[in-house]
Coordinates of C-alpha atoms in Angstrom, one line a residue:
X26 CA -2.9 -17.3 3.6
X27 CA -4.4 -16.3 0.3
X28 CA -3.4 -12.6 -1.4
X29 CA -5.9 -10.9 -1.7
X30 CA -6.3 -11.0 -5.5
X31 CA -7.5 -14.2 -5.0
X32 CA -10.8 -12.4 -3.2
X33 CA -11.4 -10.4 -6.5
X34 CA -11.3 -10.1 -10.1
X35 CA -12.0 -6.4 -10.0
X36 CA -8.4 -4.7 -11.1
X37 CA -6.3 -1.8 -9.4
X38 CA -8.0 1.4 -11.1
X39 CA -4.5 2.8 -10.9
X40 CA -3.5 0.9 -13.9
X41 CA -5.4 3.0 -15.3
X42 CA -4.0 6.2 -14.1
X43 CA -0.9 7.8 -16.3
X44 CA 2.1 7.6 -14.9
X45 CA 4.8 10.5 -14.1
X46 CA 6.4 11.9 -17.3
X47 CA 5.2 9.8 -19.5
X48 CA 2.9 10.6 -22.8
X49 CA -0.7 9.6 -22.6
X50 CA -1.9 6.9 -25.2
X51 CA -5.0 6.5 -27.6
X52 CA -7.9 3.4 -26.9
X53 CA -7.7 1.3 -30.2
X54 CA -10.3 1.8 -32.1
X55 CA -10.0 -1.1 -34.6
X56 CA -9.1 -0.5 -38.6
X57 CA -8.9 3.2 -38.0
X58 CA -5.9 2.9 -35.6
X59 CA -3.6 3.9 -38.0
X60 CA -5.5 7.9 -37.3
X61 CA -3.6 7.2 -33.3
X62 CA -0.5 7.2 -34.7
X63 CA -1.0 10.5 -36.7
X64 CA -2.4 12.0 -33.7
X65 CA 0.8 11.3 -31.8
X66 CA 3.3 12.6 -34.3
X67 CA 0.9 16.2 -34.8
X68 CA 0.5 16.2 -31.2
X69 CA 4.4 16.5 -30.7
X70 CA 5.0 18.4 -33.2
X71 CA 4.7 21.8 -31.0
X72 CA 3.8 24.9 -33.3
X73 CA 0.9 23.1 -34.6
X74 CA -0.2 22.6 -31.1
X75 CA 0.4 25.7 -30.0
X76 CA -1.3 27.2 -33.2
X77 CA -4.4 24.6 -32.3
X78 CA -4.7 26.3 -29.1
X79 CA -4.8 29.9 -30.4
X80 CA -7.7 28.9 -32.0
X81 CA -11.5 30.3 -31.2
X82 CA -13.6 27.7 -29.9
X83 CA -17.1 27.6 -29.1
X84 CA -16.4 26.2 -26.0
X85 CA -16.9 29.5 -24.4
X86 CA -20.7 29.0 -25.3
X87 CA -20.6 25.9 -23.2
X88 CA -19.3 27.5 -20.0
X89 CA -21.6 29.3 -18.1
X90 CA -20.7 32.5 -15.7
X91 CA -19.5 30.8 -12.9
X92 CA -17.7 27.9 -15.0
X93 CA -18.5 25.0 -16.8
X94 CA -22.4 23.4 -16.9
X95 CA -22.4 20.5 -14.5
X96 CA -24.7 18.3 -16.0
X97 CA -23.9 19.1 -19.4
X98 CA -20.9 16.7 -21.4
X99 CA -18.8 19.2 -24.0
X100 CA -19.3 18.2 -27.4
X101 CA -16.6 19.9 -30.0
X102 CA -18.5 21.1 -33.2
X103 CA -15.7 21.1 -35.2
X104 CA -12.0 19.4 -36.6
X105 CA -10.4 21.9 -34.8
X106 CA -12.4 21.9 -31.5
X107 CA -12.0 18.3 -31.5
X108 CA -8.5 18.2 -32.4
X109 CA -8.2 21.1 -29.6
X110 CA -9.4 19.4 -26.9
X111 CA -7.4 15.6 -27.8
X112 CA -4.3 17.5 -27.1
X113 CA -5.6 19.5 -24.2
X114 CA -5.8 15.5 -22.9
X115 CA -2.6 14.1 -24.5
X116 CA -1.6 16.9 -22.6
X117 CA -2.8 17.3 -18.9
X118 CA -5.2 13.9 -18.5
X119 CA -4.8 12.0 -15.4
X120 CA -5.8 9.3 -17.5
X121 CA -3.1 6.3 -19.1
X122 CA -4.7 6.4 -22.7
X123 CA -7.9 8.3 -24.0
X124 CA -10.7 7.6 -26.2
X125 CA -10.5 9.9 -29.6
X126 CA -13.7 8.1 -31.6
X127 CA -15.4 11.8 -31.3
X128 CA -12.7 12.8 -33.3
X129 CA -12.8 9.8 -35.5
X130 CA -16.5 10.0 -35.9
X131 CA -16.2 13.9 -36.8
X132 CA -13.9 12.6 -39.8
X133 CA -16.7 10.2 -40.8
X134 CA -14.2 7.6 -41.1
X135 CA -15.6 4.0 -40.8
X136 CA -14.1 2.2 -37.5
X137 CA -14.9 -1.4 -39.2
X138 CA -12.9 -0.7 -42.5
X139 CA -9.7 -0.6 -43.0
X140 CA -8.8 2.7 -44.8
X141 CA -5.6 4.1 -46.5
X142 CA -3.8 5.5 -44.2
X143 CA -1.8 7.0 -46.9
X144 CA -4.8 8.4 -48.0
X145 CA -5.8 10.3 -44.8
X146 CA -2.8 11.7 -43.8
X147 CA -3.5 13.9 -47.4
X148 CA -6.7 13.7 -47.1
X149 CA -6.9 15.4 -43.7
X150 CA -3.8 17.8 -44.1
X151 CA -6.3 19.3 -46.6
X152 CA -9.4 19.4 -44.3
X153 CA -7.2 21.2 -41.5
X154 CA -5.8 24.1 -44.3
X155 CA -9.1 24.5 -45.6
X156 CA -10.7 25.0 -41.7
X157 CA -7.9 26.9 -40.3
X158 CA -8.0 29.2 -43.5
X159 CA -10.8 30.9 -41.9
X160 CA -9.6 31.9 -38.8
X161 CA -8.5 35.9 -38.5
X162 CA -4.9 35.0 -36.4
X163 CA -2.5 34.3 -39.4
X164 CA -0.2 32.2 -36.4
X165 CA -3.2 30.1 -36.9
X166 CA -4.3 30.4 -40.8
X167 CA -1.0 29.9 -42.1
X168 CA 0.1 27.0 -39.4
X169 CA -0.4 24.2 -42.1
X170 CA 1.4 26.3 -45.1
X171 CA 4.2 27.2 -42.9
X172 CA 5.1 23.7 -41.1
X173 CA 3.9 21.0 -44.2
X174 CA 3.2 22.9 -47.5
X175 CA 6.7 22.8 -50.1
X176 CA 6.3 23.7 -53.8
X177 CA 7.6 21.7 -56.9
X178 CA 7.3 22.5 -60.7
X179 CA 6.3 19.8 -63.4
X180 CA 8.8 21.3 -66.3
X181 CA 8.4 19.9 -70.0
X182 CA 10.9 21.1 -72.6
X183 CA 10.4 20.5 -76.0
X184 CA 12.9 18.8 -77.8
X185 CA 12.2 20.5 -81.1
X186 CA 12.6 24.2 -79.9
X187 CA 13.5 24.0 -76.4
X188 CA 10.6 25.9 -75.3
X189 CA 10.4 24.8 -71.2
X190 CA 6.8 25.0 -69.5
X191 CA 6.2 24.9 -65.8
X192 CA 3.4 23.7 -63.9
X193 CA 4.0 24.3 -60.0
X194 CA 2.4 22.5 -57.5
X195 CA 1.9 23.2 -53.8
X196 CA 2.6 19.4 -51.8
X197 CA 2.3 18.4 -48.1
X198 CA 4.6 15.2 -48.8
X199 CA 6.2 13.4 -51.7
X200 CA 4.9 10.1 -52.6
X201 CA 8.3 7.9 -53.6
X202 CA 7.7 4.7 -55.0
X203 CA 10.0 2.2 -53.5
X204 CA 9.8 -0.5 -55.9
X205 CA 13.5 -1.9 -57.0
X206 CA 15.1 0.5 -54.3
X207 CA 17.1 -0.5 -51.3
X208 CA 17.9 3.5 -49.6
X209 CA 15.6 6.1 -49.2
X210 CA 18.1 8.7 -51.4
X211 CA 17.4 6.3 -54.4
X212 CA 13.7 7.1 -54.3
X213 CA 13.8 10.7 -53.8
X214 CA 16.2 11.0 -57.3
X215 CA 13.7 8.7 -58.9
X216 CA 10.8 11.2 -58.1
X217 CA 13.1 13.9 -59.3
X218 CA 14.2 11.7 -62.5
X219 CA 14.0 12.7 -65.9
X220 CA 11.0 11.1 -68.2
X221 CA 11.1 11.0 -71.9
X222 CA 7.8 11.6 -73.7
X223 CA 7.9 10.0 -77.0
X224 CA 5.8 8.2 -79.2
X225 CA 1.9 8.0 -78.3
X226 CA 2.8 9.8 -75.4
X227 CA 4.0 13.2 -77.2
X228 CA 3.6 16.5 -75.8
X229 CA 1.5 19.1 -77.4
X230 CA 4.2 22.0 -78.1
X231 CA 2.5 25.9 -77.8
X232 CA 5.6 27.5 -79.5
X233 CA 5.7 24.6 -82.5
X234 CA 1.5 24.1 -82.3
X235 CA 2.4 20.6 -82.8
X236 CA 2.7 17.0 -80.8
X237 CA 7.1 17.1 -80.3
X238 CA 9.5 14.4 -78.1
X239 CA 10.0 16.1 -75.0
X240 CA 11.0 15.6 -71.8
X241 CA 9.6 16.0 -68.3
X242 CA 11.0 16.2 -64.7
X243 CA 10.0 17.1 -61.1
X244 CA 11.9 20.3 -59.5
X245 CA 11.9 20.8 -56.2
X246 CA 11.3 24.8 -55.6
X247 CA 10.8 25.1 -51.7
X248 CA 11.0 22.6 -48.6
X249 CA 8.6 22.8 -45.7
X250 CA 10.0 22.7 -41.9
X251 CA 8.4 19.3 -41.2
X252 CA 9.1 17.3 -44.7
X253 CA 6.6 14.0 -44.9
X254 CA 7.9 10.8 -47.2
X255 CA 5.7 8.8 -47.6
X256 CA 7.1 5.1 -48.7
X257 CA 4.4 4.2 -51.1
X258 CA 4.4 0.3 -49.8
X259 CA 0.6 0.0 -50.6
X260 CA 0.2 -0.1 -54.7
X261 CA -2.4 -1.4 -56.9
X262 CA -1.8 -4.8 -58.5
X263 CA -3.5 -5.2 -61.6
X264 CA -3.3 -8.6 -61.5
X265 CA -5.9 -8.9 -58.6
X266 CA -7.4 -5.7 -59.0
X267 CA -6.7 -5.4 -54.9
X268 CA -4.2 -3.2 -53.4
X269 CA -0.8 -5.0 -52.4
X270 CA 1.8 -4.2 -49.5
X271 CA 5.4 -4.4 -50.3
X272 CA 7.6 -5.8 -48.0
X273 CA 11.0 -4.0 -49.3
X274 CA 13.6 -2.9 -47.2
X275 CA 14.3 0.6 -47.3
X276 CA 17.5 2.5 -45.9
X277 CA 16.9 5.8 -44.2
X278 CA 19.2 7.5 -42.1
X279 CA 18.8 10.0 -39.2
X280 CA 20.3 13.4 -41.1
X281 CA 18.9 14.1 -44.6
X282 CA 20.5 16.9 -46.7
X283 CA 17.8 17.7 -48.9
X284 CA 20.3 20.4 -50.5
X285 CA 21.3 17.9 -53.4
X286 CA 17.6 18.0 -54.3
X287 CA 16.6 21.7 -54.6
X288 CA 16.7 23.9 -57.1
X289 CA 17.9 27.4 -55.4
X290 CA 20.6 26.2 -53.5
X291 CA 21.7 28.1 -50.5
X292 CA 19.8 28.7 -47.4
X293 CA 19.5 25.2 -44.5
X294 CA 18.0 21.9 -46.3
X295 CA 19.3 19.7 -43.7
X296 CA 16.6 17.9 -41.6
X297 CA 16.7 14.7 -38.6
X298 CA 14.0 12.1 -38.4
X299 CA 11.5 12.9 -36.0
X300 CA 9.1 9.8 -36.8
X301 CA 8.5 6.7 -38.4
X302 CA 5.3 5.0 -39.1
X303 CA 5.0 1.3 -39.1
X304 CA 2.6 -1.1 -40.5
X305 CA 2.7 -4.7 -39.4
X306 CA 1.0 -7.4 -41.1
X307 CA 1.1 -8.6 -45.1
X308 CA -1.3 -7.6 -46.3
X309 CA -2.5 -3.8 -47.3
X310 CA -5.9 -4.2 -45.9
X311 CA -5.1 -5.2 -42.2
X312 CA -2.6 -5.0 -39.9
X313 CA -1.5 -2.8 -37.1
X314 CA 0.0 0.6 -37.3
X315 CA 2.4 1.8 -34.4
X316 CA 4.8 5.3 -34.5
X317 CA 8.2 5.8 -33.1
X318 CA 8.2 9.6 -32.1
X319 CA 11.0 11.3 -31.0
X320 CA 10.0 14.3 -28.1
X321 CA 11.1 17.6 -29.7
X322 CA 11.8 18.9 -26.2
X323 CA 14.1 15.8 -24.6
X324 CA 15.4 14.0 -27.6
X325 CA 14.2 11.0 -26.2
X326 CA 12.1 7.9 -28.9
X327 CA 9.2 6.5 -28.0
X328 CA 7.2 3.6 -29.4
X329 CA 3.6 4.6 -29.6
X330 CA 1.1 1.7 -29.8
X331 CA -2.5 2.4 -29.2
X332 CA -2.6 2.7 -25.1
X333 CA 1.2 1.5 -24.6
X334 CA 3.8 4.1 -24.9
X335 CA 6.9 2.5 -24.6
X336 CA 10.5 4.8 -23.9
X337 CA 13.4 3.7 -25.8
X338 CA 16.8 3.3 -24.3
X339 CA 19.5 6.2 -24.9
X340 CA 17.7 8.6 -26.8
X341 CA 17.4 5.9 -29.2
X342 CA 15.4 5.2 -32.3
X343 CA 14.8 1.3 -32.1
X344 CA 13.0 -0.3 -34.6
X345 CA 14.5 -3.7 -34.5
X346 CA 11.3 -5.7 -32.8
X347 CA 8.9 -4.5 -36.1
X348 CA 11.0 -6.4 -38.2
X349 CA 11.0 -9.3 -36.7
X350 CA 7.4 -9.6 -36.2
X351 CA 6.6 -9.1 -40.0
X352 CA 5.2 -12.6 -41.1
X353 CA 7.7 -14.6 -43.5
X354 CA 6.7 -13.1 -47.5
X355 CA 7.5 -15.2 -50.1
X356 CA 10.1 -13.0 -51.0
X357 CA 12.3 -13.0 -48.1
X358 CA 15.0 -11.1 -48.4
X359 CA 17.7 -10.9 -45.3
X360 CA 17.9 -7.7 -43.5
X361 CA 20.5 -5.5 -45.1
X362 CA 23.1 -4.2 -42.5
X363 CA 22.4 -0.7 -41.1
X364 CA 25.5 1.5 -40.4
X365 CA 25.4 4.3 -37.8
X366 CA 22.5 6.5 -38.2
X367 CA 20.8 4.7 -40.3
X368 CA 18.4 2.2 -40.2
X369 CA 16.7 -0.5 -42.5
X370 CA 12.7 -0.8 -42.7
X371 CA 10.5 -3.1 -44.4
X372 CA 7.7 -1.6 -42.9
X373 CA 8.1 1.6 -42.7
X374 CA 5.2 3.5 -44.7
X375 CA 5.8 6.7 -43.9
X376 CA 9.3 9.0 -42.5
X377 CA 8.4 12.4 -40.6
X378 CA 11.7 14.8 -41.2
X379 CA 12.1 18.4 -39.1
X380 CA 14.7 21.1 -40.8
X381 CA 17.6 21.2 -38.2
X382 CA 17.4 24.3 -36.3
X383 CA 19.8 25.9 -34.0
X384 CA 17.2 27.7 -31.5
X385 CA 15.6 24.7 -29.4
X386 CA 11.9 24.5 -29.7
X387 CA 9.7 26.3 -27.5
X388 CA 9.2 24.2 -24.5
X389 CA 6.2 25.5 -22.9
X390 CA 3.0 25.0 -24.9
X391 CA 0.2 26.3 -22.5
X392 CA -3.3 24.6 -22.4
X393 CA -5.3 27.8 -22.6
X394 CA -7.7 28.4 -19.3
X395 CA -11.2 27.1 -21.1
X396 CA -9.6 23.3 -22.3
X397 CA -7.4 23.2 -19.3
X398 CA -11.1 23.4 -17.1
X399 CA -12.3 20.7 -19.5
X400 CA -9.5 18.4 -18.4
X401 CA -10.0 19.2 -15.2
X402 CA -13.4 18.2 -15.2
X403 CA -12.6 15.0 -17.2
X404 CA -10.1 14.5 -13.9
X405 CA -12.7 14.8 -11.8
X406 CA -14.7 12.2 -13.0
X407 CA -11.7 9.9 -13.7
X408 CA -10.7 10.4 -9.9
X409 CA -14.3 9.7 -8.8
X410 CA -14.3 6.5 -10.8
X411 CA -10.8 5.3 -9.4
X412 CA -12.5 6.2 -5.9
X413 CA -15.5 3.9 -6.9
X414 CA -13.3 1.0 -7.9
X415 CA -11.2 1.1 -4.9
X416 CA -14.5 1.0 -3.2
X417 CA -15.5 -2.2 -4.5
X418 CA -12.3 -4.1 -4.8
X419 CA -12.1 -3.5 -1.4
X420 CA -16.2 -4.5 -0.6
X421 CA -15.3 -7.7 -2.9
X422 CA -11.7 -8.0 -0.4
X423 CA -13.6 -8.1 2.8
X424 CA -16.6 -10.5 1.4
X425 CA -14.0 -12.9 0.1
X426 CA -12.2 -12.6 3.3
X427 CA -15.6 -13.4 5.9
X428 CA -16.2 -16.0 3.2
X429 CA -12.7 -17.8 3.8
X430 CA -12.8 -17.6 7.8
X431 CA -16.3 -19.3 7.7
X432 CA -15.4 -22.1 5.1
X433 CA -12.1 -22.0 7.4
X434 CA -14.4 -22.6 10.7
X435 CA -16.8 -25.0 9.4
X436 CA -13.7 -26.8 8.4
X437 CA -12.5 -27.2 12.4
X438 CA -15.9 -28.2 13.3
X439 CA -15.5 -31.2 11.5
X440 CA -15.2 -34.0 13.0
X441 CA -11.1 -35.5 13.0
X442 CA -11.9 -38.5 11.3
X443 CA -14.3 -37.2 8.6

């Protein structure tokens, strides 16, 4: 007797429904699905979320006296209403993966071209400062500063008279260049290194009011609790005139004592990996992005891909699979062996680091009332539509079934010998 998939092609809307205890994905939305895998790492990190929801929203507009307007779909009118509302979802949705072009389309970011990624994680860091700087709740107006912003100082010294001039400079992540590195502590002393400037190159002395040798270095002044690296693997050829994505392996490990690094020593610079972005393909302008994000609340990895959300076995970060999918370059290199801790990346473009902290993080992030009736609604209409197809798998079922017993029939009413 047939199954009765073989009566329909219409498939079991609870595929669609999110399972227990598990995160809720993002629909791919073609070259901007690099913007899912941000979403994921802001969306665990939990004071930001919690700082998103302590925002005003005009939300309140939308709802009428007795609840939300029926007929009426919300539209967020801004970053943080959209941003609001995505984790409300991420959050609470019934849903396996939703849809965040709203929030996409609100960035004016073009879903058929392939943007920098490296770019818009900057880009919108400074969009989000500049739109929470308003608010009147300083949880909310300094949430950026507090959890992303450090400060450095370019410092020049003059060779001639020693006079030393500072330049600070607020940053939400260092850039490292990778190039001729094989471990991630090689890059950050190269950003910190030492540059002569000589020759045609001379710096313009205020104490000698003349062009002296000098030299110039990076100091690190203050670290921010969540510290973004970001693995500059997309550079400029000059050559082509065409961005280029280098395939280098790069050692990281899973505790980073920044305390080497700083200036003012004293005080906690020791921070764990909480994510790793990951850009498969060759080339810089295509390719898939994925995240490995570890839950602040259970320790646990995870391997965010679009809609899938894969767990990863003992609280483990796994990143073997990415590797191995990376098409041959010409320059293939083996993979270096990765000791305990540590792992090895050659496409890795970006590493998320938290400060180490003894208090654990705050484990209850409340959807505030007026998003938490948003999801609900969106529930609603996802448990309607699961109702629907049901409805007509099962229509499709029986017709495919009356179907079979006639051809069945007509088939004993044939004659034996025919």
């Amino acid at each position: 007797r047939p199954g009765e998939n073989s009566f329909h092609n219409i498939d079991d809307p609870n595929c669609e429904r999110r399972k227990k205890n598990s995160f809720v994905g993002l629909t791919n939305l073609g070259a901007t699905c690099y913007v899912n895998t941000f979403l994921q790492v802001w969306f665990l990190n939990l004071e930001l979320r919690q700082a998103l929801y302590l925002c005003p929203s005009t939300c309140s507009d939308y709802m009428m006296g007795d609840g939300i307007q029926e007929e009426k779909d919300y539209e967020p009118q801004t970053i943080c209403e959209h941003l609001q509302y995505l984790f409300a979802l991420l959050q609470n949705s019934n849903r396996r993966y939703i849809d965040p072009s709203g929030f996409v389309k609100a960035l004016g970011l073009d879903t058929g071209q392939q943007q920098d990624a490296q770019e818009f994680s900057k880009l919108f860091m400074s969009l989000l400062e500049d739109t929470l700087s308003k608010q009147k709740n300083p949880d909310v107006r300094n949430i950026v500063q507090q959890q992303f912003c450090g400060e450095y100082a370019y410092v020049t010294v003059c060779n001639q008279c020693g006079r030393e001039s500072k330049l600070l400079s607020k940053f939400y992540e260092l850039e490292l260049n990778i190039q001729g590195h094989k471990q991630l502590t090689d890059c950050i002393s190269e950003f910190l290194k030492e540059e002569k400037l000589e020759g045609d190159n001379r710096y313009f002395c205020e104490n000698c009011q003349s062009k002296q040798n000098a030299t110039r270095k990076i100091r690190l002044l203050s670290l921010p609790c969540t510290l973004n690296l970001q693995l500059m693997r997309f550079v400029f050829d000059r050559q082509t005139g065409h961005k280029k994505k280098l395939n280098t392996y790069i050692g990281f490990s899973e505790i980073l004592d920044m305390e080497p690094y700083v200036e003012h020593k004293g005080g906690s610079y020791v921070y764990e990996l909480s994510a790793v972005l990951i850009h498969r393909g060759v080339s810089a302008y295509s390719g898939h992005y994925i995240a490995h994000v570890k839950d602040p609340q259970s320790g646990e990895w995870y391997k965010f891909n679009d809609e899938d959300i894969e767990k990863m076995e003992g609280k483990k970060l796994q990143l073997g699979i990415e590797e191995d999918l990376a098409e041959p370059s010409k320059s293939q290199t083996r993979k270096p062996k990765c000791g305990k801790g540590t792992h090895c990346s050659r496409n890795a473009y970006m590493l998320v680091y938290r400060l180490q902290t003894q208090e654990k993080p705050n484990t209850t992030v409340q959807v505030p009332a007026f998003l938490q009736e948003l999801v609900e609604r969106d529930n609603s209409k996802f448990e309607e539509w699961c109702i629907e197809m049901a409805e007509m798998r099962k229509q499709s079922v029986d017709k495919g079934k009356a179907k079979h017993e006639e051809v069945k029939e007509l088939y004993q009413r044939l004659p034996a010998g025919a």
